[in-house]
Each structure stands twice: as C-alpha cells, then as structure tokens.
Coordinates of C-alpha atoms in Angstrom, one line a residue:
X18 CA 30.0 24.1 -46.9
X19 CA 31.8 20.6 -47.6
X20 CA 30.9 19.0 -49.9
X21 CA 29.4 15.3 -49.0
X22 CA 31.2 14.0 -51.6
X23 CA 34.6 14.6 -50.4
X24 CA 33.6 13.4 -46.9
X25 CA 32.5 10.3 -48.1
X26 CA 34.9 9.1 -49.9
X27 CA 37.8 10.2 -47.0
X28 CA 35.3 8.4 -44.5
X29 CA 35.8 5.2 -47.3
X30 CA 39.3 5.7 -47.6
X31 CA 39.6 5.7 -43.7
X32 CA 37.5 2.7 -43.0
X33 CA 39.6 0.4 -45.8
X34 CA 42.4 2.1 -43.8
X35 CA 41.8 0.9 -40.4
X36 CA 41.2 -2.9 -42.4
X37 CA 44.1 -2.6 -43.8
X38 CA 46.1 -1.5 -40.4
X39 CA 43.8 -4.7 -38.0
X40 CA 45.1 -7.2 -41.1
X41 CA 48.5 -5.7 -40.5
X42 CA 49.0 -6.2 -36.7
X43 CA 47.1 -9.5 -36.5
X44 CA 49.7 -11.2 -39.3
X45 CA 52.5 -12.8 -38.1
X46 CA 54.8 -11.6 -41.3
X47 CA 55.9 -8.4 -40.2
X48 CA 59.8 -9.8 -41.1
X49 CA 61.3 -13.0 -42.5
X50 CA 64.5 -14.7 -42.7
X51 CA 66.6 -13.2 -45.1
X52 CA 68.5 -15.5 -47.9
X53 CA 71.7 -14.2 -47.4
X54 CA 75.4 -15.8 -47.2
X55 CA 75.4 -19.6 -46.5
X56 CA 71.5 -19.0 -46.0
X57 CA 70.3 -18.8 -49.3
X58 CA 68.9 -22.3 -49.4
X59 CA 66.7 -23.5 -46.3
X60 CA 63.5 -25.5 -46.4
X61 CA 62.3 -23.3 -43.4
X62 CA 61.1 -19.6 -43.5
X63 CA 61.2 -17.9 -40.2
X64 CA 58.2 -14.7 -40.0
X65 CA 58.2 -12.7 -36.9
X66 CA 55.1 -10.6 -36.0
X67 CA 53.9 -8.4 -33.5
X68 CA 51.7 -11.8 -32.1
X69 CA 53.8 -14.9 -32.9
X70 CA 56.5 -16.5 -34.4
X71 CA 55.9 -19.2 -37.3
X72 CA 58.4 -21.4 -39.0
X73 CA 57.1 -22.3 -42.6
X74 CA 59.0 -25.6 -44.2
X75 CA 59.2 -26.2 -47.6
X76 CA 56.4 -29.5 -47.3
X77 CA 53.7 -26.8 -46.0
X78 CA 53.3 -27.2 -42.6
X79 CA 53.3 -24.1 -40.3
X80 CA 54.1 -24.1 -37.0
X81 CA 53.7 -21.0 -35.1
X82 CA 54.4 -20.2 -31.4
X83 CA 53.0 -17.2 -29.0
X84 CA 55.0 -15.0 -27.2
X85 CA 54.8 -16.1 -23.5
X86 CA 56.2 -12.8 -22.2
X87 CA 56.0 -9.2 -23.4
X88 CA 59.0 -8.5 -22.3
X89 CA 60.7 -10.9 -24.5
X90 CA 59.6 -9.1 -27.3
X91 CA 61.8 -6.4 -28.6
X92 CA 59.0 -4.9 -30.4
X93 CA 56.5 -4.2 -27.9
X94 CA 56.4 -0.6 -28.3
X95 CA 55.6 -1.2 -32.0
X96 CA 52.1 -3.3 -30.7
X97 CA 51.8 -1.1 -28.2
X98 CA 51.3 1.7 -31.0
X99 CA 49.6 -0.2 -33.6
X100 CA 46.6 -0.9 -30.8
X101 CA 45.8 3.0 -30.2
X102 CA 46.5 3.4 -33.6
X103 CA 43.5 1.1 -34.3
X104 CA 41.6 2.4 -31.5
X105 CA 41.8 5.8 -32.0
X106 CA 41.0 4.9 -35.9
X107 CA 37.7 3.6 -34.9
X108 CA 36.7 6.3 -32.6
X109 CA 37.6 8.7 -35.3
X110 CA 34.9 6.7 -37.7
X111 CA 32.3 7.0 -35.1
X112 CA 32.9 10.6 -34.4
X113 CA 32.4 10.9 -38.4
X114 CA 29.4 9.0 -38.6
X115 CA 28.1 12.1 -36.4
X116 CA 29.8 14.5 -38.9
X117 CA 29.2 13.8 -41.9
X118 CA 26.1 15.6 -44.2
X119 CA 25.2 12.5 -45.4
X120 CA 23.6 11.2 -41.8
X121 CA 21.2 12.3 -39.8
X122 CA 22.9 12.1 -36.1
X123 CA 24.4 14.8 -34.7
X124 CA 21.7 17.4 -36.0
X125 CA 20.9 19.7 -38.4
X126 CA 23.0 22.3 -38.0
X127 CA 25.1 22.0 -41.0
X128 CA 27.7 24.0 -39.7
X129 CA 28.0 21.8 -36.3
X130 CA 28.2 18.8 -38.6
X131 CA 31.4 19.8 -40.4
X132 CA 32.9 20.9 -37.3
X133 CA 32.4 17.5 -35.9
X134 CA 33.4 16.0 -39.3
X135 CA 36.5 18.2 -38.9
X136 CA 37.6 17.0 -35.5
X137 CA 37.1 13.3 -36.5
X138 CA 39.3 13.6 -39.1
X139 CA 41.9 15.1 -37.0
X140 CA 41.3 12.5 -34.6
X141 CA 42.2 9.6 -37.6
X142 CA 45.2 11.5 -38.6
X143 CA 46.4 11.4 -35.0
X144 CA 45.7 7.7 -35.4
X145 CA 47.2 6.9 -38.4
X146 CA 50.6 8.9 -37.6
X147 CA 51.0 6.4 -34.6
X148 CA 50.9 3.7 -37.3
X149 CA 53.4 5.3 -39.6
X150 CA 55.5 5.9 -36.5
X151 CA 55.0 1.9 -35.4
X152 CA 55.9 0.7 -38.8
X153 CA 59.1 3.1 -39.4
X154 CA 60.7 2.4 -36.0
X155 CA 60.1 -1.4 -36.3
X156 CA 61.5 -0.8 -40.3
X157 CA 64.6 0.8 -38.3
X158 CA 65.3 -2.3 -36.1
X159 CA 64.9 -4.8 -38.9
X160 CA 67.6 -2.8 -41.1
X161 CA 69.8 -1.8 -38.1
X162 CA 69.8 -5.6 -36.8
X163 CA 70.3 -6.4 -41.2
X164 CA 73.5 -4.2 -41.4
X165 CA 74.4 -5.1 -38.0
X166 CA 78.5 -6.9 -38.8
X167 CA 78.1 -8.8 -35.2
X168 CA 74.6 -10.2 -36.0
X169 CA 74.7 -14.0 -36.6
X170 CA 73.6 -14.5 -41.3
X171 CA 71.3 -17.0 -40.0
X172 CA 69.2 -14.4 -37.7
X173 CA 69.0 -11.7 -40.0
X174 CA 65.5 -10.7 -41.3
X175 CA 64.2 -8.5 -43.8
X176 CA 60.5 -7.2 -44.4
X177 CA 57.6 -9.2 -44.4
X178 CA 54.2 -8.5 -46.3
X179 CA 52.3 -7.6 -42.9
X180 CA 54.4 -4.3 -42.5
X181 CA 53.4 -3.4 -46.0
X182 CA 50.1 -3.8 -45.7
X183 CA 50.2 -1.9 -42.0
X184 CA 51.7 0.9 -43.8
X185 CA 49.4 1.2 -46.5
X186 CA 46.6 1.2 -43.8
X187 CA 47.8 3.9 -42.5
X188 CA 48.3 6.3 -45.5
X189 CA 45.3 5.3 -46.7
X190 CA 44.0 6.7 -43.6
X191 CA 46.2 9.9 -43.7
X192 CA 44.8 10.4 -47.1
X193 CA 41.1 9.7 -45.5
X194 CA 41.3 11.8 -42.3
X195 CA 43.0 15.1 -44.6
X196 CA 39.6 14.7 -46.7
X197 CA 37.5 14.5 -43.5
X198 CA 39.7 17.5 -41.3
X199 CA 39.0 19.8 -44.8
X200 CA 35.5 20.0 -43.6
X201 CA 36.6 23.5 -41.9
X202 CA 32.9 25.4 -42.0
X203 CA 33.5 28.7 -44.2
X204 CA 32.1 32.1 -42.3
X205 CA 29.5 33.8 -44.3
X206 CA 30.8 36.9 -45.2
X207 CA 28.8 40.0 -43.9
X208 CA 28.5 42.7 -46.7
X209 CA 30.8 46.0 -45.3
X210 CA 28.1 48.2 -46.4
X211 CA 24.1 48.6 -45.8
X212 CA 21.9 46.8 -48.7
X213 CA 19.5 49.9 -49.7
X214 CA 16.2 49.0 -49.9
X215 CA 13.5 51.6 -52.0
X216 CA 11.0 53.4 -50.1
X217 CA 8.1 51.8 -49.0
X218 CA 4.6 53.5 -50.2
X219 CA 4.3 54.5 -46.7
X220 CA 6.6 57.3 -47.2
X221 CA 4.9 59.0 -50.4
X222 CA 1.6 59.3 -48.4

C-alpha cells in the first residue's frame, strides 16, 4: 500500500505549488523593460503581466493600468492557461483530500483510497503541465520579440520575477502530483499452489 508519508508530503508540495502558481498570475511582473542600447538609464521600469501594466519611476510611485480589452493582449492564451491550470490544481487537492490514508472521507477501503489518491495526482500533473506550457510559450514571445532586429530598444522586455515564481509553482506541483499518482494499489499476490493444512482429529477417529 502507499505509504501516508509520501502522499502527504506530495499533497504539501502541491498545495505550496498551486500558491506559488495564484501569486504568479495575479503579479503584474511577468516581463520588464530591458536596459539595453540607449536604454540603459531610465527612471521608469515598464512590467507587463497577464492583468496590468505598471510603470515604476525611480521616486516610487507606481502607476498601473488594466487591460480594457482581451483582445489587445497578445498573451491571452497564456491567462487563459494559467486559469485551468489553477483550477484544475485545486480540484486535484480536493479529489486528494478524499485519497489520501491520512483522512477519513472517501472510506475505508484502503485500496479505493489510493486509487482516488492516484487519479488526483494525475489530475495536478495535467494541471501543472498547462502551467509549464503557459510559462514556456509566453518565455518564447518575450525572447522572440528580444532578438527580434525590427523591434523598437526601447520596447524590448526581458523576464520578470512573476514568471519565475509561476514556473516554480508548477514544478513544485509536478514534483507533488508524481508523489500523489505513485499511489498505484499493489495486487496481493495469490500463492500458485494450495497451502497444506494437517489433518484435523476428525480424520484419525
């Protein structure tokens, strides 16, 4: 059977996971202006998220401006991802809150528990892979746009913190949905042969 242990700690490493991808999509740094050329001294940072755009000068104010339209953002398939990421995150926690040894839901049928442990950590690796994808294809723009000889020095970008932290979510929560999918029940083995048993009394009389 799994051991509680292990599904504990992958059902901890998911959960600081799916905190680590919400922080991720909600910041706004997911790239910033990069310091290249005649732009290598500015007293404003641009940050572009998945959310809003902020402009950070060098006295400390921020100013930062929502998206009116979807469709002006280039990166909408990357939010678009990053939300059933998150969603299918969570529902892959609940479904191991039923799973797991440590709980009492779900019933007592030990080998029913791991199967349900199994399939909700399937369920968070199909989660976190749409993070990894989101982050990698919006890593692809910025360096595409970065080597890019007709983009304007003052436009180009580079990565920002939040796409760090959005990719460490979600390998945390590989890492914590592998743990929780290794809950595969073992099948007893059936001995191939007859156990003998001795002769009860009954026979001798």
């Amino acid at each position: 059977m799994a051991n509680s242990g292990l599904q504990i700690l992958g059902f901890a490493l998911s959960l600081i996971g799916l905190i680590g991808l919400i922080i991720g999509t909600i910041l706004p740094q997911w790239k910033m202006s990069a310091y290249v050329g005649d732009n290598i001294i500015t007293a404003i940072a641009m940050y572009e998220g998945l959310w809003m755009s902020c402009a950070f000068q060098s006295t400390g104010q921020i100013q930062c401006k929502v998206y009116d339209s979807i469709l002006q953002l280039n990166s909408k398939q990357t939010r678009a991802l990053m939300i059933v990421s998150i969603i299918v995150t969570v529902a892959g926690l609940g479904v191991a809150c039923m799973g797991m040894k440590c709980t009492n839901c779900g019933g007592d049928d030990k080998t029913r528990k791991s199967r349900i442990a199994m399939v909700a950590g399937i369920i968070i690796l199909i989660g976190s892979l749409c993070a990894i994808v989101a982050c990698s294809w919006y890593a692809h723009d910025i360096i595409q746009a970065f080597y890019n000889p007709f983009t304007p020095v003052n436009t180009k970008y580079e990565f920002g913190s939040a796409i760090f932290i959005a990719w460490a979510g979600s390998f945390l929560a590989v890492v914590g949905g592998g743990m929780l999918a290794a809950s595969c029940p073992r099948e007893k083995s059936t001995p191939k042969y007859p156990i003998s048993r001795p002769p009860s009394s009954k026979e001798y009389v």
